[in-house]
Tab-separated table of C-alpha atoms in Angstrom:
chain	number	residue	atom	x	y	z
A	5	MET	CA	44.586	-21.583	88.824
A	6	GLU	CA	41.634	-23.247	89.579
A	7	ARG	CA	41.067	-26.860	89.611
A	8	ALA	CA	38.486	-28.709	87.588
A	9	LEU	CA	37.725	-32.352	87.939
A	10	VAL	CA	36.405	-34.324	85.003
A	11	THR	CA	34.514	-37.630	85.526
A	12	GLY	CA	34.523	-39.952	82.708
A	13	CYS	CA	37.527	-38.476	81.483
A	14	ASN	CA	38.628	-41.302	79.360
A	15	GLY	CA	35.527	-41.144	77.101
A	16	PHE	CA	35.297	-39.078	73.786
A	17	VAL	CA	34.166	-35.945	75.515
A	18	GLY	CA	36.362	-36.081	78.574
A	19	ARG	CA	39.504	-36.458	76.008
A	20	ALA	CA	38.520	-33.620	74.083
A	21	LEU	CA	37.591	-31.256	77.159
A	22	LEU	CA	40.923	-31.802	78.609
A	23	GLY	CA	42.764	-29.543	76.225
A	24	ARG	CA	39.782	-26.943	76.647
A	25	LEU	CA	39.982	-26.778	80.247
A	26	THR	CA	43.779	-26.525	80.320
A	27	GLY	CA	43.637	-23.659	77.604
A	28	ALA	CA	41.146	-21.878	79.957
A	29	GLY	CA	43.761	-21.855	82.569
A	30	TYR	CA	42.540	-24.648	84.874
A	31	GLU	CA	44.510	-27.461	86.335
A	32	VAL	CA	42.599	-30.694	85.655
A	33	TRP	CA	42.254	-33.798	87.357
A	34	GLY	CA	40.373	-36.802	85.831
A	35	VAL	CA	38.578	-39.707	87.396
A	36	ASP	CA	37.231	-42.841	85.577
A	37	ARG	CA	36.924	-46.454	86.554
A	38	SER	CA	39.498	-47.679	83.925
A	39	ASP	CA	43.411	-47.116	83.477
A	40	ALA	CA	44.046	-43.592	82.408
A	41	ASP	CA	44.020	-42.433	78.961
A	42	PRO	CA	47.487	-41.378	77.184
A	43	ALA	CA	45.832	-38.194	76.973
A	44	PHE	CA	46.127	-37.790	80.609
A	45	LYS	CA	49.884	-37.993	80.733
A	46	GLY	CA	51.246	-35.706	83.317
A	47	LYS	CA	47.804	-34.939	84.686
A	48	ARG	CA	46.218	-35.860	87.964
A	49	TYR	CA	44.554	-39.059	87.461
A	50	VAL	CA	42.160	-41.127	89.783
A	51	ARG	CA	40.989	-44.382	89.172
A	52	GLY	CA	37.819	-45.484	90.926
A	53	ASP	CA	34.118	-46.207	90.731
A	54	LEU	CA	31.584	-43.325	91.119
A	55	MET	CA	28.755	-45.578	92.333
A	56	ASP	CA	30.516	-46.141	95.636
A	57	ALA	CA	29.599	-42.997	97.494
A	58	ALA	CA	32.370	-43.326	99.857
A	59	PHE	CA	35.020	-43.296	96.981
A	60	VAL	CA	33.383	-39.999	95.633
A	61	ALA	CA	33.656	-38.187	98.971
A	62	ASP	CA	37.468	-39.368	99.510
A	63	MET	CA	38.262	-38.055	95.929
A	64	LEU	CA	36.521	-35.128	96.462
A	65	ASN	CA	37.986	-34.439	99.742
A	66	GLU	CA	41.473	-35.043	98.094
A	67	ALA	CA	40.878	-33.085	94.903
A	68	MET	CA	38.847	-29.936	96.270
A	69	PRO	CA	37.792	-28.899	92.775
A	70	ALA	CA	36.447	-25.542	92.188
A	71	CYS	CA	34.365	-27.131	89.702
A	72	VAL	CA	33.248	-30.794	88.494
A	73	VAL	CA	32.294	-31.744	84.982
A	74	HIS	CA	30.249	-34.826	85.348
A	75	LEU	CA	30.347	-36.813	82.157
A	76	ALA	CA	30.570	-40.433	83.357
A	77	ALA	CA	27.536	-42.265	82.320
A	78	GLN	CA	26.491	-45.384	80.214
A	79	SER	CA	26.490	-43.330	76.770
A	80	SER	CA	24.770	-45.360	74.269
A	81	VAL	CA	20.783	-45.011	73.660
A	82	ALA	CA	20.925	-48.374	71.770
A	83	LYS	CA	22.845	-50.204	74.680
A	84	SER	CA	20.256	-48.886	77.097
A	85	PHE	CA	17.354	-50.721	75.821
A	86	ASP	CA	19.337	-54.031	76.152
A	87	GLU	CA	20.598	-52.889	79.847
A	88	PRO	CA	18.073	-50.790	81.353
A	89	ALA	CA	19.090	-51.262	84.955
A	90	PRO	CA	22.666	-50.609	84.593
A	91	THR	CA	22.049	-47.657	82.627
A	92	LEU	CA	19.574	-46.031	85.004
A	93	ARG	CA	22.239	-46.907	88.093
A	94	ASP	CA	25.171	-45.584	86.184
A	95	GLY	CA	23.234	-42.663	85.051
A	96	THR	CA	22.140	-41.424	88.291
A	97	ALA	CA	23.865	-42.691	91.412
A	98	PRO	CA	27.286	-40.886	90.567
A	99	ALA	CA	25.625	-37.568	89.965
A	100	LEU	CA	23.614	-37.881	93.425
A	101	HIS	CA	26.888	-38.885	95.226
A	102	ILE	CA	28.524	-35.552	93.910
A	103	LEU	CA	25.734	-33.453	94.585
A	104	GLU	CA	25.327	-34.893	98.276
A	105	HIS	CA	29.085	-34.422	98.800
A	106	ALA	CA	28.646	-30.709	97.716
A	107	ARG	CA	25.871	-30.252	100.091
A	108	THR	CA	27.417	-31.792	103.254
A	109	SER	CA	30.744	-30.271	102.561
A	110	LYS	CA	29.569	-26.963	101.870
A	111	SER	CA	32.786	-26.734	99.476
A	112	GLY	CA	30.936	-24.138	97.058
A	113	MET	CA	32.225	-26.134	93.920
A	114	ARG	CA	30.170	-25.753	91.006
A	115	VAL	CA	28.819	-28.998	89.561
A	116	LEU	CA	28.031	-29.003	85.744
A	117	LEU	CA	26.009	-32.116	85.151
A	118	ILE	CA	25.930	-33.010	81.372
A	119	GLY	CA	22.371	-34.151	80.203
A	120	SER	CA	21.156	-35.065	76.698
A	121	ALA	CA	18.523	-33.545	74.246
A	122	ASP	CA	16.843	-37.171	74.470
A	123	GLU	CA	15.451	-36.110	77.701
A	124	TYR	CA	12.713	-34.230	75.670
A	125	GLY	CA	11.561	-37.483	73.707
A	126	ALA	CA	8.767	-37.437	71.081
A	127	VAL	CA	8.319	-33.483	70.454
A	128	SER	CA	5.740	-32.369	67.847
A	129	PRO	CA	6.584	-30.262	65.023
A	130	ALA	CA	5.227	-27.229	66.932
A	131	GLN	CA	7.825	-27.605	69.414
A	132	ILE	CA	10.705	-27.199	67.297
A	133	PRO	CA	13.128	-25.532	67.896
A	134	VAL	CA	13.144	-27.322	71.451
A	135	ARG	CA	13.245	-24.724	74.225
A	136	GLU	CA	14.474	-25.675	77.878
A	137	ASP	CA	10.931	-25.128	79.159
A	138	THR	CA	9.610	-28.304	76.929
A	139	LEU	CA	8.129	-30.999	79.098
A	140	ALA	CA	10.820	-33.854	79.095
A	141	GLN	CA	9.202	-37.062	78.174
A	142	PRO	CA	12.112	-39.595	78.114
A	143	GLU	CA	11.559	-42.673	75.750
A	144	SER	CA	14.644	-44.839	76.482
A	145	PRO	CA	16.360	-45.895	79.770
A	146	TYR	CA	19.344	-43.698	78.817
A	147	ALA	CA	17.142	-40.682	78.335
A	148	LEU	CA	15.213	-41.356	81.773
A	149	ALA	CA	18.480	-41.643	83.842
A	150	LYS	CA	19.671	-38.135	82.389
A	151	ALA	CA	16.013	-36.506	83.016
A	152	ILE	CA	16.565	-38.214	86.600
A	153	GLN	CA	19.950	-36.352	86.927
A	154	ASN	CA	18.508	-33.161	85.844
A	155	GLN	CA	16.004	-33.468	88.515
A	156	TYR	CA	18.489	-34.174	90.969
A	157	GLY	CA	20.585	-30.945	90.042
A	158	ARG	CA	17.473	-28.578	90.103
A	159	MET	CA	16.526	-29.967	93.295
A	160	TYR	CA	19.795	-29.511	95.291
A	161	ALA	CA	20.457	-25.957	93.650
A	162	LYS	CA	16.778	-24.891	94.895
A	163	LEU	CA	16.628	-26.572	98.497
A	164	TYR	CA	20.338	-26.818	99.377
A	165	ARG	CA	21.954	-23.769	97.218
A	166	VAL	CA	24.456	-26.179	95.717
A	167	ASP	CA	25.752	-24.501	92.773
A	168	ALA	CA	24.391	-26.987	90.192
A	169	VAL	CA	24.189	-26.274	86.344
A	170	MET	CA	22.765	-28.872	83.942
A	171	THR	CA	23.071	-29.206	80.347
A	172	ARG	CA	20.775	-31.141	77.669
A	173	SER	CA	23.267	-31.535	74.887
A	174	PHE	CA	22.321	-32.468	71.397
A	175	ASN	CA	24.208	-34.688	69.074
A	176	HIS	CA	27.805	-34.254	68.732
A	177	THR	CA	30.751	-36.074	66.984
A	178	GLY	CA	34.190	-35.623	66.057
A	179	PRO	CA	37.683	-37.037	65.946
A	180	GLY	CA	37.563	-39.982	68.511
A	181	GLN	CA	34.274	-40.796	68.609
A	182	ARG	CA	33.434	-44.552	69.084
A	183	GLU	CA	31.933	-46.319	66.059
A	184	ALA	CA	28.934	-47.371	68.029
A	185	PHE	CA	27.697	-43.703	67.177
A	186	VAL	CA	25.850	-42.986	63.971
A	187	LEU	CA	28.327	-40.780	62.177
A	188	SER	CA	31.365	-42.121	63.484
A	189	SER	CA	30.244	-45.687	62.415
A	190	PHE	CA	29.399	-44.029	58.857
A	191	ALA	CA	32.864	-42.284	58.892
A	192	LYS	CA	34.795	-45.723	59.513
A	193	GLN	CA	33.027	-47.523	57.135
A	194	VAL	CA	33.684	-44.978	54.530
A	195	ALA	CA	37.204	-44.795	55.053
A	196	GLU	CA	37.618	-48.724	54.897
A	197	ILE	CA	35.586	-48.548	51.543
A	198	ARG	CA	38.168	-46.126	50.374
A	199	ARG	CA	40.909	-48.095	51.491
A	200	GLY	CA	39.679	-51.104	49.901
A	201	LEU	CA	39.305	-52.931	53.154
A	202	ARG	CA	35.409	-53.616	52.613
A	203	GLU	CA	33.218	-54.149	49.876
A	204	ALA	CA	31.386	-50.730	48.713
A	205	GLU	CA	28.399	-51.069	51.002
A	206	ILE	CA	27.162	-49.355	54.009
A	207	GLU	CA	25.159	-50.740	56.804
A	208	VAL	CA	22.813	-48.313	58.376
A	209	GLY	CA	19.613	-47.837	60.590
A	210	ASN	CA	17.006	-45.045	60.058
A	211	LEU	CA	18.440	-42.594	57.566
A	212	ASP	CA	15.443	-40.170	57.508
A	213	VAL	CA	15.879	-38.933	61.249
A	214	CYS	CA	16.984	-35.232	61.524
A	215	ARG	CA	19.378	-34.174	64.324
A	216	ASP	CA	20.876	-31.149	65.676
A	217	PHE	CA	24.698	-32.264	65.188
A	218	MET	CA	27.502	-30.273	66.533
A	219	ASP	CA	31.394	-30.358	66.437
A	220	VAL	CA	32.614	-31.923	69.814
A	221	ARG	CA	35.203	-29.161	70.017
A	222	ASP	CA	32.262	-26.539	69.992
A	223	VAL	CA	30.517	-28.616	72.765
A	224	CYS	CA	33.627	-28.660	74.967
A	225	ASP	CA	33.982	-24.779	74.515
A	226	ALA	CA	30.327	-24.568	75.781
A	227	TYR	CA	31.015	-26.365	79.005
A	228	VAL	CA	33.877	-24.313	79.808
A	229	VAL	CA	31.941	-21.290	79.461
A	230	LEU	CA	28.952	-22.656	81.669
A	231	LEU	CA	31.558	-23.418	84.493
A	232	MET	CA	32.202	-19.703	84.144
A	233	LYS	CA	28.847	-17.913	83.453
A	234	GLY	CA	26.457	-20.570	83.780
A	235	ARG	CA	23.698	-19.766	86.414
A	236	MET	CA	23.282	-21.986	89.302
A	237	GLY	CA	19.869	-24.129	88.995
A	238	GLU	CA	19.453	-23.591	85.108
A	239	THR	CA	19.218	-26.152	82.310
A	240	TYR	CA	20.876	-24.930	79.013
A	241	ASN	CA	20.401	-26.334	75.506
A	242	VAL	CA	23.695	-26.916	74.042
A	243	CYS	CA	22.840	-27.111	70.681
A	244	SER	CA	23.608	-25.490	67.229
A	245	GLY	CA	19.836	-24.600	66.278
A	246	GLN	CA	20.350	-26.227	62.921
A	247	SER	CA	19.262	-30.009	61.965
A	248	TYR	CA	20.675	-32.431	59.313
A	249	ARG	CA	18.997	-35.344	57.871
A	250	VAL	CA	21.303	-38.246	58.769
A	251	GLY	CA	21.094	-39.680	55.085
A	252	ASP	CA	22.481	-36.197	53.751
A	253	LEU	CA	25.341	-36.431	56.218
A	254	LEU	CA	26.044	-40.123	55.043
A	255	ARG	CA	26.284	-38.788	51.409
A	256	GLU	CA	28.601	-35.616	52.339
A	257	LEU	CA	31.066	-38.154	53.735
A	258	CYS	CA	30.588	-40.414	50.735
A	259	ALA	CA	31.630	-37.133	48.638
A	260	LEU	CA	34.330	-36.153	50.712
A	261	ALA	CA	35.840	-39.607	50.475
A	262	GLY	CA	35.305	-39.598	46.682
A	263	THR	CA	33.310	-43.090	47.019
A	264	HIS	CA	30.137	-44.549	45.528
A	265	VAL	CA	28.452	-47.078	48.226
A	266	ALA	CA	25.259	-49.267	48.102
A	267	ILE	CA	22.852	-48.887	51.214
A	268	ARG	CA	21.796	-51.906	53.384
A	269	VAL	CA	19.354	-51.303	56.341
A	270	ASP	CA	21.050	-53.257	59.419
A	271	VAL	CA	17.652	-53.949	61.588
A	272	SER	CA	20.269	-54.229	64.787
A	273	ARG	CA	20.777	-50.647	64.154
A	274	LEU	CA	17.494	-49.514	64.292
A	275	ARG	CA	15.765	-48.033	67.716
A	276	PRO	CA	12.680	-49.194	69.256
A	277	VAL	CA	11.378	-45.429	69.605
A	278	GLU	CA	12.603	-42.964	67.244
A	279	THR	CA	11.899	-39.326	67.255
A	280	PRO	CA	11.874	-37.942	63.699
A	281	GLU	CA	13.544	-34.683	64.379
A	282	LEU	CA	15.261	-32.963	67.272
A	283	ARG	CA	16.647	-29.526	67.131
A	284	GLY	CA	17.229	-27.229	69.862
A	285	ASP	CA	16.967	-23.603	70.460
A	286	PRO	CA	20.144	-22.082	71.522
A	287	SER	CA	18.976	-18.643	72.399
A	288	LYS	CA	19.006	-19.016	76.333
A	289	MET	CA	22.741	-20.572	76.084
A	290	SER	CA	23.542	-17.521	73.818
A	291	SER	CA	22.000	-14.861	76.285
A	292	HIS	CA	23.348	-16.010	79.257
A	293	THR	CA	26.833	-16.986	78.022
A	294	GLY	CA	27.589	-15.528	74.915
A	295	TRP	CA	28.561	-19.124	73.328
A	296	LYS	CA	27.082	-20.468	70.145
A	297	ALA	CA	28.379	-23.227	67.959
A	298	LYS	CA	30.917	-22.082	65.071
A	299	THR	CA	32.320	-25.269	63.512
A	300	PRO	CA	30.755	-25.972	60.110
A	301	ILE	CA	29.290	-29.420	59.700
A	302	GLN	CA	31.398	-30.263	56.602
A	303	GLU	CA	34.631	-29.336	58.732
A	304	THR	CA	33.463	-31.771	61.506
A	305	LEU	CA	32.836	-34.563	58.892
A	306	LYS	CA	36.176	-34.108	57.175
A	307	ALA	CA	37.847	-34.409	61.013
A	308	LEU	CA	35.908	-37.414	61.391
A	309	LEU	CA	36.797	-38.990	58.276
A	310	ASP	CA	40.484	-38.131	58.639
A	311	TYR	CA	40.558	-39.563	62.132
A	312	TRP	CA	39.143	-43.013	60.845
A	313	ASP	CA	41.599	-43.033	57.867
A	314	GLY	CA	44.582	-42.372	60.225
A	315	GLU	CA	43.419	-45.260	62.787
A	316	LEU	CA	43.049	-47.682	59.846
A	317	GLY	CA	46.448	-46.587	58.380
A	318	ARG	CA	47.858	-47.659	62.007
A	319	ALA	CA	46.131	-50.609	62.099
């Protein structure tokens, strides 16, 4: 049984990935800077700070994983505008420590570096759907950190033959996502309205942007497939190839809940820079690995709404 180590394992995607990796036959270790999430009960868990290069080396020497899925990072674009320096440090140094250990130890482990579609920045209509060879022009500290991480991976693969594979993952959501993210925020507010816990009014940011949303379970399946079939040094768009207007998804959530709401723009939810549409081209991922997103967006929204309804019911 091969061992997979997941950094940032307590996060939204880390928790969802656990079951996917276990189902694929991996022995899973997790590492995070906080106490272990209940999802890791019975699994090997290491608590520590990936900013510490010595800790990273010791942890990897102990675990001796066949592969690492590097998720750990400050994950909020909005927060990155307020905290640029910590975002850049957290988003780059841990990846460099992992890659450097892979280089010096000659362990041969595969390193999957999880990036973001935000690395592309403001793309023109002619560039949509966005391909992996589109020039990255990050417009937030979060996106810049991910773009630097991508370059680290490419360089270590090319110069030192470190088995690094990179993603540019487009928007994903699902049960367990924090309310800091747009669809999860909407779902929680809609669930609260349905339960009579708030007035029938929803606070929103920019509803006109269009994004390539996926179900987190599909995304985790993509990461497992990339561990097995991704090509060293390559970057892959993890995307559905279909974009949705955020306002239309809000209306779908309201329809699923049977609620009628008023909309109020909350200026604190608006970003300094906003790309009107970001939709990816999944053809490289499909041709190299056979993966494609398969969960209908309505199913994802219902699962998200049911999650928040359950959370509110337990409160």
